[in-house]
PDB file of C-alpha atoms in Angstrom:
ATOM      1  CA  UNK A 251      -7.923  16.647 -10.466  1.00 90.00           C
ATOM      2  CA  UNK A 252      -4.159  17.001 -10.049  1.00 92.00           C
ATOM      3  CA  UNK A 253      -1.351  17.420 -12.558  1.00 91.00           C
ATOM      4  CA  UNK A 254      -1.328  13.617 -12.839  1.00 93.00           C
ATOM      5  CA  UNK A 255      -4.963  13.599 -14.001  1.00 93.00           C
ATOM      6  CA  UNK A 256      -5.347  13.289 -17.761  1.00 93.00           C
ATOM      7  CA  UNK A 257      -7.565  15.718 -19.637  1.00 92.00           C
ATOM      8  CA  UNK A 258      -9.564  12.839 -21.080  1.00 91.00           C
ATOM      9  CA  UNK A 259     -10.363  11.466 -17.618  1.00 94.00           C
ATOM     10  CA  UNK A 260     -11.685  14.845 -16.478  1.00 95.00           C
ATOM     11  CA  UNK A 261     -13.664  15.189 -19.709  1.00 96.00           C
ATOM     12  CA  UNK A 262     -15.078  11.660 -19.367  1.00 96.00           C
ATOM     13  CA  UNK A 263     -16.231  12.372 -15.807  1.00 96.00           C
ATOM     14  CA  UNK A 264     -17.937  15.593 -16.872  1.00 97.00           C
ATOM     15  CA  UNK A 265     -19.575  13.877 -19.834  1.00 97.00           C
ATOM     16  CA  UNK A 266     -20.904  11.058 -17.655  1.00 98.00           C
ATOM     17  CA  UNK A 267     -22.439  13.556 -15.230  1.00 97.00           C
ATOM     18  CA  UNK A 268     -24.048  15.422 -18.121  1.00 97.00           C
ATOM     19  CA  UNK A 269     -25.413  12.209 -19.651  1.00 97.00           C
ATOM     20  CA  UNK A 270     -26.956  11.275 -16.297  1.00 97.00           C
ATOM     21  CA  UNK A 271     -28.343  14.763 -15.766  1.00 97.00           C
ATOM     22  CA  UNK A 272     -26.368  14.953 -12.537  1.00 95.00           C
ATOM     23  CA  UNK A 273     -25.114  18.272 -11.124  1.00 93.00           C
ATOM     24  CA  UNK A 274     -21.351  18.227 -10.748  1.00 94.00           C
ATOM     25  CA  UNK A 275     -18.463  20.334  -9.499  1.00 95.00           C
ATOM     26  CA  UNK A 276     -14.741  20.162 -10.164  1.00 95.00           C
ATOM     27  CA  UNK A 277     -12.428  20.641  -7.176  1.00 96.00           C
ATOM     28  CA  UNK A 278      -8.697  20.804  -7.870  1.00 96.00           C
ATOM     29  CA  UNK A 279      -6.424  19.097  -5.349  1.00 98.00           C
ATOM     30  CA  UNK A 280      -3.115  20.440  -6.670  1.00 97.00           C
ATOM     31  CA  UNK A 281      -2.633  23.211  -4.079  1.00 98.00           C
ATOM     32  CA  UNK A 282      -3.608  20.918  -1.209  1.00 98.00           C
ATOM     33  CA  UNK A 283      -1.272  18.224  -2.510  1.00 98.00           C
ATOM     34  CA  UNK A 284       1.657  20.658  -2.594  1.00 98.00           C
ATOM     35  CA  UNK A 285       0.847  21.852   0.933  1.00 98.00           C
ATOM     36  CA  UNK A 286       0.880  18.284   2.206  1.00 98.00           C
ATOM     37  CA  UNK A 287       4.235  17.632   0.549  1.00 97.00           C
ATOM     38  CA  UNK A 288       5.623  20.913   1.873  1.00 97.00           C
ATOM     39  CA  UNK A 289       4.511  20.079   5.423  1.00 98.00           C
ATOM     40  CA  UNK A 290       5.928  16.559   5.273  1.00 98.00           C
ATOM     41  CA  UNK A 291       9.208  17.387   3.515  1.00 97.00           C
ATOM     42  CA  UNK A 292      11.198  18.083   6.741  1.00 97.00           C
ATOM     43  CA  UNK A 293      10.224  14.623   7.974  1.00 98.00           C
ATOM     44  CA  UNK A 294      10.585  12.781   4.680  1.00 97.00           C
ATOM     45  CA  UNK A 295      13.876  14.591   3.966  1.00 93.00           C
ATOM     46  CA  UNK A 296      15.229  13.361   0.622  1.00 92.00           C
ATOM     47  CA  UNK A 297      13.158  10.183   0.410  1.00 97.00           C
ATOM     48  CA  UNK A 298      12.101   9.634  -3.219  1.00 96.00           C
ATOM     49  CA  UNK A 299       8.529   9.836  -4.531  1.00 96.00           C
ATOM     50  CA  UNK A 300       6.706   6.574  -3.916  1.00 96.00           C
ATOM     51  CA  UNK A 301       3.294   5.153  -3.044  1.00 96.00           C
ATOM     52  CA  UNK A 302       3.141   7.542  -0.056  1.00 98.00           C
ATOM     53  CA  UNK A 303       2.670  10.545  -2.338  1.00 97.00           C
ATOM     54  CA  UNK A 304       0.238   8.562  -4.473  1.00 97.00           C
ATOM     55  CA  UNK A 305      -1.898   7.766  -1.439  1.00 97.00           C
ATOM     56  CA  UNK A 306      -1.842  11.378  -0.255  1.00 98.00           C
ATOM     57  CA  UNK A 307      -3.677  12.365  -3.436  1.00 98.00           C
ATOM     58  CA  UNK A 308      -6.341   9.715  -2.929  1.00 98.00           C
ATOM     59  CA  UNK A 309      -6.802  10.729   0.705  1.00 98.00           C
ATOM     60  CA  UNK A 310      -7.154  14.414  -0.158  1.00 98.00           C
ATOM     61  CA  UNK A 311      -9.922  13.458  -2.571  1.00 98.00           C
ATOM     62  CA  UNK A 312     -11.484  11.307   0.140  1.00 98.00           C
ATOM     63  CA  UNK A 313     -11.562  14.190   2.628  1.00 98.00           C
ATOM     64  CA  UNK A 314     -13.053  16.595   0.081  1.00 98.00           C
ATOM     65  CA  UNK A 315     -15.733  14.150  -1.031  1.00 98.00           C
ATOM     66  CA  UNK A 316     -16.676  13.292   2.542  1.00 98.00           C
ATOM     67  CA  UNK A 317     -16.867  17.002   3.425  1.00 98.00           C
ATOM     68  CA  UNK A 318     -19.068  17.683   0.402  1.00 97.00           C
ATOM     69  CA  UNK A 319     -21.472  14.867   1.201  1.00 97.00           C
ATOM     70  CA  UNK A 320     -21.476  15.780   4.902  1.00 98.00           C
ATOM     71  CA  UNK A 321     -22.370  19.407   4.169  1.00 98.00           C
ATOM     72  CA  UNK A 322     -25.328  18.524   1.949  1.00 97.00           C
ATOM     73  CA  UNK A 323     -26.489  15.444   3.848  1.00 98.00           C
ATOM     74  CA  UNK A 324     -25.628  13.125   0.954  1.00 97.00           C
ATOM     75  CA  UNK A 325     -24.066   9.676   1.059  1.00 98.00           C
ATOM     76  CA  UNK A 326     -20.753   9.032  -0.654  1.00 98.00           C
ATOM     77  CA  UNK A 327     -20.943   6.014  -2.941  1.00 98.00           C
ATOM     78  CA  UNK A 328     -17.782   3.952  -3.112  1.00 98.00           C
ATOM     79  CA  UNK A 329     -16.926   2.729  -6.613  1.00 96.00           C
ATOM     80  CA  UNK A 330     -14.186   0.180  -5.895  1.00 98.00           C
ATOM     81  CA  UNK A 331     -14.893  -3.093  -7.700  1.00 98.00           C
ATOM     82  CA  UNK A 332     -14.373  -6.649  -6.446  1.00 99.00           C
ATOM     83  CA  UNK A 333     -11.157  -7.168  -8.404  1.00 99.00           C
ATOM     84  CA  UNK A 334      -9.554  -4.102  -6.830  1.00 98.00           C
ATOM     85  CA  UNK A 335     -10.740  -5.003  -3.346  1.00 98.00           C
ATOM     86  CA  UNK A 336      -9.589  -8.597  -3.728  1.00 98.00           C
ATOM     87  CA  UNK A 337      -5.978  -7.573  -4.330  1.00 98.00           C
ATOM     88  CA  UNK A 338      -5.961  -4.397  -2.224  1.00 98.00           C
ATOM     89  CA  UNK A 339      -5.721  -2.042  -5.193  1.00 97.00           C
ATOM     90  CA  UNK A 340      -7.156   0.930  -3.335  1.00 97.00           C
ATOM     91  CA  UNK A 341      -6.199   3.494  -0.701  1.00 98.00           C
ATOM     92  CA  UNK A 342      -7.614   3.246   2.805  1.00 98.00           C
ATOM     93  CA  UNK A 343      -9.314   6.532   3.768  1.00 97.00           C
ATOM     94  CA  UNK A 344      -8.966   7.633   0.155  1.00 98.00           C
ATOM     95  CA  UNK A 345     -10.764   6.062  -2.802  1.00 97.00           C
ATOM     96  CA  UNK A 346     -12.037   3.380  -0.405  1.00 97.00           C
ATOM     97  CA  UNK A 347     -14.129   6.004   1.420  1.00 98.00           C
ATOM     98  CA  UNK A 348     -17.896   5.818   1.250  1.00 98.00           C
ATOM     99  CA  UNK A 349     -21.095   4.914   3.018  1.00 97.00           C
ATOM    100  CA  UNK A 350     -22.072   2.245   0.483  1.00 98.00           C
ATOM    101  CA  UNK A 351     -19.995   0.157  -1.915  1.00 98.00           C
ATOM    102  CA  UNK A 352     -22.098  -0.146  -5.063  1.00 98.00           C
ATOM    103  CA  UNK A 353     -19.975  -2.485  -7.197  1.00 98.00           C
ATOM    104  CA  UNK A 354     -17.772  -4.033  -4.508  1.00 98.00           C
ATOM    105  CA  UNK A 355     -19.155  -7.486  -5.348  1.00 98.00           C
ATOM    106  CA  UNK A 356     -18.709  -7.070  -9.121  1.00 99.00           C
ATOM    107  CA  UNK A 357     -15.470  -8.058 -10.843  1.00 99.00           C
ATOM    108  CA  UNK A 358     -13.798  -5.517 -13.124  1.00 98.00           C
ATOM    109  CA  UNK A 359     -14.504  -7.499 -16.291  1.00 98.00           C
ATOM    110  CA  UNK A 360     -18.179  -7.679 -15.299  1.00 99.00           C
ATOM    111  CA  UNK A 361     -18.181  -3.922 -14.707  1.00 98.00           C
ATOM    112  CA  UNK A 362     -17.094  -3.535 -18.323  1.00 98.00           C
ATOM    113  CA  UNK A 363     -19.877  -5.870 -19.456  1.00 98.00           C
ATOM    114  CA  UNK A 364     -22.430  -3.893 -17.467  1.00 98.00           C
ATOM    115  CA  UNK A 365     -21.145  -0.677 -19.025  1.00 98.00           C
ATOM    116  CA  UNK A 366     -21.597  -2.098 -22.532  1.00 98.00           C
ATOM    117  CA  UNK A 367     -25.105  -3.250 -21.582  1.00 98.00           C
ATOM    118  CA  UNK A 368     -26.020   0.198 -20.253  1.00 98.00           C
ATOM    119  CA  UNK A 369     -24.757   1.723 -23.503  1.00 98.00           C
ATOM    120  CA  UNK A 370     -26.693  -0.757 -25.634  1.00 97.00           C
ATOM    121  CA  UNK A 371     -29.216   1.768 -26.973  1.00 95.00           C
ATOM    122  CA  UNK A 372     -27.287   5.008 -26.532  1.00 97.00           C
ATOM    123  CA  UNK A 373     -24.038   6.154 -24.991  1.00 97.00           C
ATOM    124  CA  UNK A 374     -24.528   6.897 -21.305  1.00 98.00           C
ATOM    125  CA  UNK A 375     -21.074   5.944 -20.078  1.00 98.00           C
ATOM    126  CA  UNK A 376     -18.443   7.613 -22.308  1.00 97.00           C
ATOM    127  CA  UNK A 377     -16.937   4.963 -24.563  1.00 96.00           C
ATOM    128  CA  UNK A 378     -13.437   6.189 -23.790  1.00 95.00           C
ATOM    129  CA  UNK A 379     -13.986   5.262 -20.148  1.00 94.00           C
ATOM    130  CA  UNK A 380     -14.549   1.658 -21.191  1.00 95.00           C
ATOM    131  CA  UNK A 381     -11.885   1.319 -23.874  1.00 95.00           C
ATOM    132  CA  UNK A 382      -8.910   3.204 -22.421  1.00 93.00           C
ATOM    133  CA  UNK A 383      -6.268   1.417 -20.377  1.00 93.00           C
ATOM    134  CA  UNK A 384      -7.172   1.537 -16.663  1.00 93.00           C
ATOM    135  CA  UNK A 385      -5.056   3.853 -14.524  1.00 94.00           C
ATOM    136  CA  UNK A 386      -5.210   5.326 -11.030  1.00 91.00           C
ATOM    137  CA  UNK A 387      -3.393   8.404 -12.436  1.00 91.00           C
ATOM    138  CA  UNK A 388      -1.409   9.023  -9.263  1.00 93.00           C
ATOM    139  CA  UNK A 389       2.013   9.117 -10.930  1.00 93.00           C
ATOM    140  CA  UNK A 390       3.318   9.804 -14.460  1.00 91.00           C
ATOM    141  CA  UNK A 391       2.281   7.252 -17.103  1.00 90.00           C
ATOM    142  CA  UNK A 392       0.769   4.938 -14.493  1.00 91.00           C
ATOM    143  CA  UNK A 393      -1.257   1.917 -15.627  1.00 92.00           C
ATOM    144  CA  UNK A 394      -3.021  -0.772 -13.595  1.00 93.00           C
ATOM    145  CA  UNK A 395      -1.042  -3.338 -15.576  1.00 92.00           C
ATOM    146  CA  UNK A 396       2.149  -2.031 -13.938  1.00 92.00           C
ATOM    147  CA  UNK A 397       1.022  -3.739 -10.736  1.00 92.00           C
ATOM    148  CA  UNK A 398      -1.550  -6.313 -11.794  1.00 96.00           C
ATOM    149  CA  UNK A 399      -2.094  -8.949 -14.485  1.00 96.00           C
ATOM    150  CA  UNK A 400      -4.536  -8.208 -17.281  1.00 97.00           C
ATOM    151  CA  UNK A 401      -8.009  -8.062 -15.743  1.00 98.00           C
ATOM    152  CA  UNK A 402      -9.270 -10.985 -17.818  1.00 98.00           C
ATOM    153  CA  UNK A 403      -6.532 -13.149 -16.289  1.00 98.00           C
ATOM    154  CA  UNK A 404      -6.814 -11.608 -12.836  1.00 99.00           C
ATOM    155  CA  UNK A 405     -10.575 -12.101 -12.630  1.00 99.00           C
ATOM    156  CA  UNK A 406     -10.359 -15.689 -13.849  1.00 99.00           C
ATOM    157  CA  UNK A 407      -7.881 -16.509 -11.075  1.00 99.00           C
ATOM    158  CA  UNK A 408      -9.877 -14.598  -8.464  1.00 99.00           C
ATOM    159  CA  UNK A 409     -13.077 -16.372  -9.472  1.00 99.00           C
ATOM    160  CA  UNK A 410     -11.494 -19.778  -8.958  1.00 99.00           C
ATOM    161  CA  UNK A 411      -9.973 -18.786  -5.617  1.00 98.00           C
ATOM    162  CA  UNK A 412     -12.823 -16.763  -4.113  1.00 98.00           C
ATOM    163  CA  UNK A 413     -16.029 -18.078  -5.658  1.00 97.00           C
ATOM    164  CA  UNK A 414     -15.036 -21.718  -6.168  1.00 97.00           C
ATOM    165  CA  UNK A 415     -12.607 -21.917  -3.225  1.00 96.00           C
ATOM    166  CA  UNK A 416      -9.986 -23.729  -5.312  1.00 97.00           C
ATOM    167  CA  UNK A 417      -6.496 -24.430  -3.976  1.00 96.00           C
ATOM    168  CA  UNK A 418      -3.428 -22.846  -5.509  1.00 96.00           C
ATOM    169  CA  UNK A 419      -2.382 -26.163  -7.095  1.00 97.00           C
ATOM    170  CA  UNK A 420      -5.780 -26.710  -8.695  1.00 98.00           C
ATOM    171  CA  UNK A 421      -5.783 -23.193 -10.122  1.00 98.00           C
ATOM    172  CA  UNK A 422      -2.299 -23.647 -11.587  1.00 98.00           C
ATOM    173  CA  UNK A 423      -3.339 -27.014 -13.039  1.00 98.00           C
ATOM    174  CA  UNK A 424      -6.052 -25.218 -15.003  1.00 98.00           C
ATOM    175  CA  UNK A 425      -3.290 -23.664 -17.095  1.00 98.00           C
ATOM    176  CA  UNK A 426      -2.589 -20.388 -15.323  1.00 98.00           C
ATOM    177  CA  UNK A 427       0.985 -19.187 -14.934  1.00 98.00           C
ATOM    178  CA  UNK A 428       2.314 -20.361 -11.567  1.00 98.00           C
ATOM    179  CA  UNK A 429       4.086 -17.107 -10.665  1.00 98.00           C
ATOM    180  CA  UNK A 430       1.002 -15.071 -11.544  1.00 98.00           C
ATOM    181  CA  UNK A 431      -1.286 -17.280  -9.461  1.00 98.00           C
ATOM    182  CA  UNK A 432       1.032 -17.087  -6.456  1.00 97.00           C
ATOM    183  CA  UNK A 433       1.268 -13.306  -6.770  1.00 98.00           C
ATOM    184  CA  UNK A 434      -2.502 -12.854  -7.011  1.00 98.00           C
ATOM    185  CA  UNK A 435      -3.305 -15.167  -4.107  1.00 96.00           C
ATOM    186  CA  UNK A 436      -0.668 -13.501  -1.957  1.00 95.00           C
ATOM    187  CA  UNK A 437      -2.243 -10.101  -2.666  1.00 96.00           C
ATOM    188  CA  UNK A 438      -5.661 -11.449  -1.729  1.00 96.00           C
ATOM    189  CA  UNK A 439      -4.392 -12.876   1.539  1.00 93.00           C
ATOM    190  CA  UNK A 440      -2.362  -9.890   2.739  1.00 93.00           C
ATOM    191  CA  UNK A 441      -5.140  -7.377   2.047  1.00 95.00           C
ATOM    192  CA  UNK A 442      -7.856  -8.806   4.273  1.00 94.00           C
ATOM    193  CA  UNK A 443      -7.305  -5.852   6.636  1.00 94.00           C
ATOM    194  CA  UNK A 444      -8.383  -3.444   3.912  1.00 96.00           C
ATOM    195  CA  UNK A 445     -11.556  -5.375   3.170  1.00 96.00           C
ATOM    196  CA  UNK A 446     -12.515  -5.256   6.856  1.00 95.00           C
ATOM    197  CA  UNK A 447     -12.694  -1.473   6.415  1.00 95.00           C
ATOM    198  CA  UNK A 448     -14.608  -1.447   3.133  1.00 94.00           C
ATOM    199  CA  UNK A 449     -18.017   0.243   3.119  1.00 95.00           C
ATOM    200  CA  UNK A 450     -21.105  -2.007   3.314  1.00 96.00           C
ATOM    201  CA  UNK A 451     -21.376  -3.712  -0.060  1.00 96.00           C
ATOM    202  CA  UNK A 452     -24.363  -4.459  -2.269  1.00 97.00           C
ATOM    203  CA  UNK A 453     -24.270  -8.250  -2.423  1.00 97.00           C
ATOM    204  CA  UNK A 454     -24.825 -10.056  -5.715  1.00 97.00           C
ATOM    205  CA  UNK A 455     -22.880 -13.275  -5.058  1.00 97.00           C
ATOM    206  CA  UNK A 456     -22.521 -15.830  -2.240  1.00 96.00           C
ATOM    207  CA  UNK A 457     -18.908 -14.701  -1.700  1.00 96.00           C
ATOM    208  CA  UNK A 458     -19.333 -10.965  -1.231  1.00 96.00           C
ATOM    209  CA  UNK A 459     -16.578  -9.478   0.915  1.00 95.00           C
ATOM    210  CA  UNK A 460     -17.719  -8.714   4.434  1.00 85.00           C
ATOM    211  CA  UNK A 461     -20.629 -11.161   4.626  1.00 80.00           C
ATOM    212  CA  UNK A 462     -20.005 -14.007   2.215  1.00 82.00           C
ATOM    213  CA  UNK A 463     -16.246 -14.177   2.705  1.00 88.00           C
ATOM    214  CA  UNK A 464     -14.256 -13.040   5.720  1.00 84.00           C
ATOM    215  CA  UNK A 465     -10.993 -14.471   7.037  1.00 85.00           C
ATOM    216  CA  UNK A 466      -8.785 -13.616  10.026  1.00 84.00           C
ATOM    217  CA  UNK A 467      -6.544 -10.607   9.464  1.00 85.00           C
ATOM    218  CA  UNK A 468      -3.429 -11.903  11.214  1.00 81.00           C
ATOM    219  CA  UNK A 469      -3.574 -15.516   9.993  1.00 71.00           C
ATOM    220  CA  UNK A 470      -2.904 -15.307   6.260  1.00 60.00           C
ATOM    221  CA  UNK A 471      -3.877 -18.656   4.801  1.00 62.00           C
ATOM    222  CA  UNK A 472      -2.609 -19.748   1.406  1.00 58.00           C
ATOM    223  CA  UNK A 473      -3.904 -23.143   0.301  1.00 52.00           C
TER     224      UNK A 473
END
């Protein structure tokens, strides 16, 4: 964790590990983060805090997790979901690290449904993890909704575009806000380069990224 990490997120992670009977360790990234910023300050000069510093945190975590799994001959499981990967909501060489993407073909709203199903008889996944507002926690008071539409709306648009291969006009004609549709489809199209570097993904749909759906990186089609 860093000073941007909320106490409840750390507690939820610990509780999940305990519920699964999984050994776990907590490695703080705060000192490493400050060292990175200190090293880069002469080059960044007085440039304000932005996504660069956010990504540094994710990449520090990526290095530590890869080192841990390397040392013990484990495999790092990537937990990015299909919604995040569709719109590029992830950091290359950071939280996108991993040898296998477990839920990379599962939309965020379906991840929530799976979590409720898993908790049907008893709480395995801490309820707070499911009910709290999603956040990358890389800057103060950050929420996913700062950058993205509500996941119910986002996933509905993504489903039409990716799974049903609908054009932008047809999606808008279904009643979605035009500006929102254009924003989402633009994010999908400009982030193909990230999906090329995603870990191998467990495929549960015909349009899984990497095998079921792959487009040229340079030619960004918007239909």
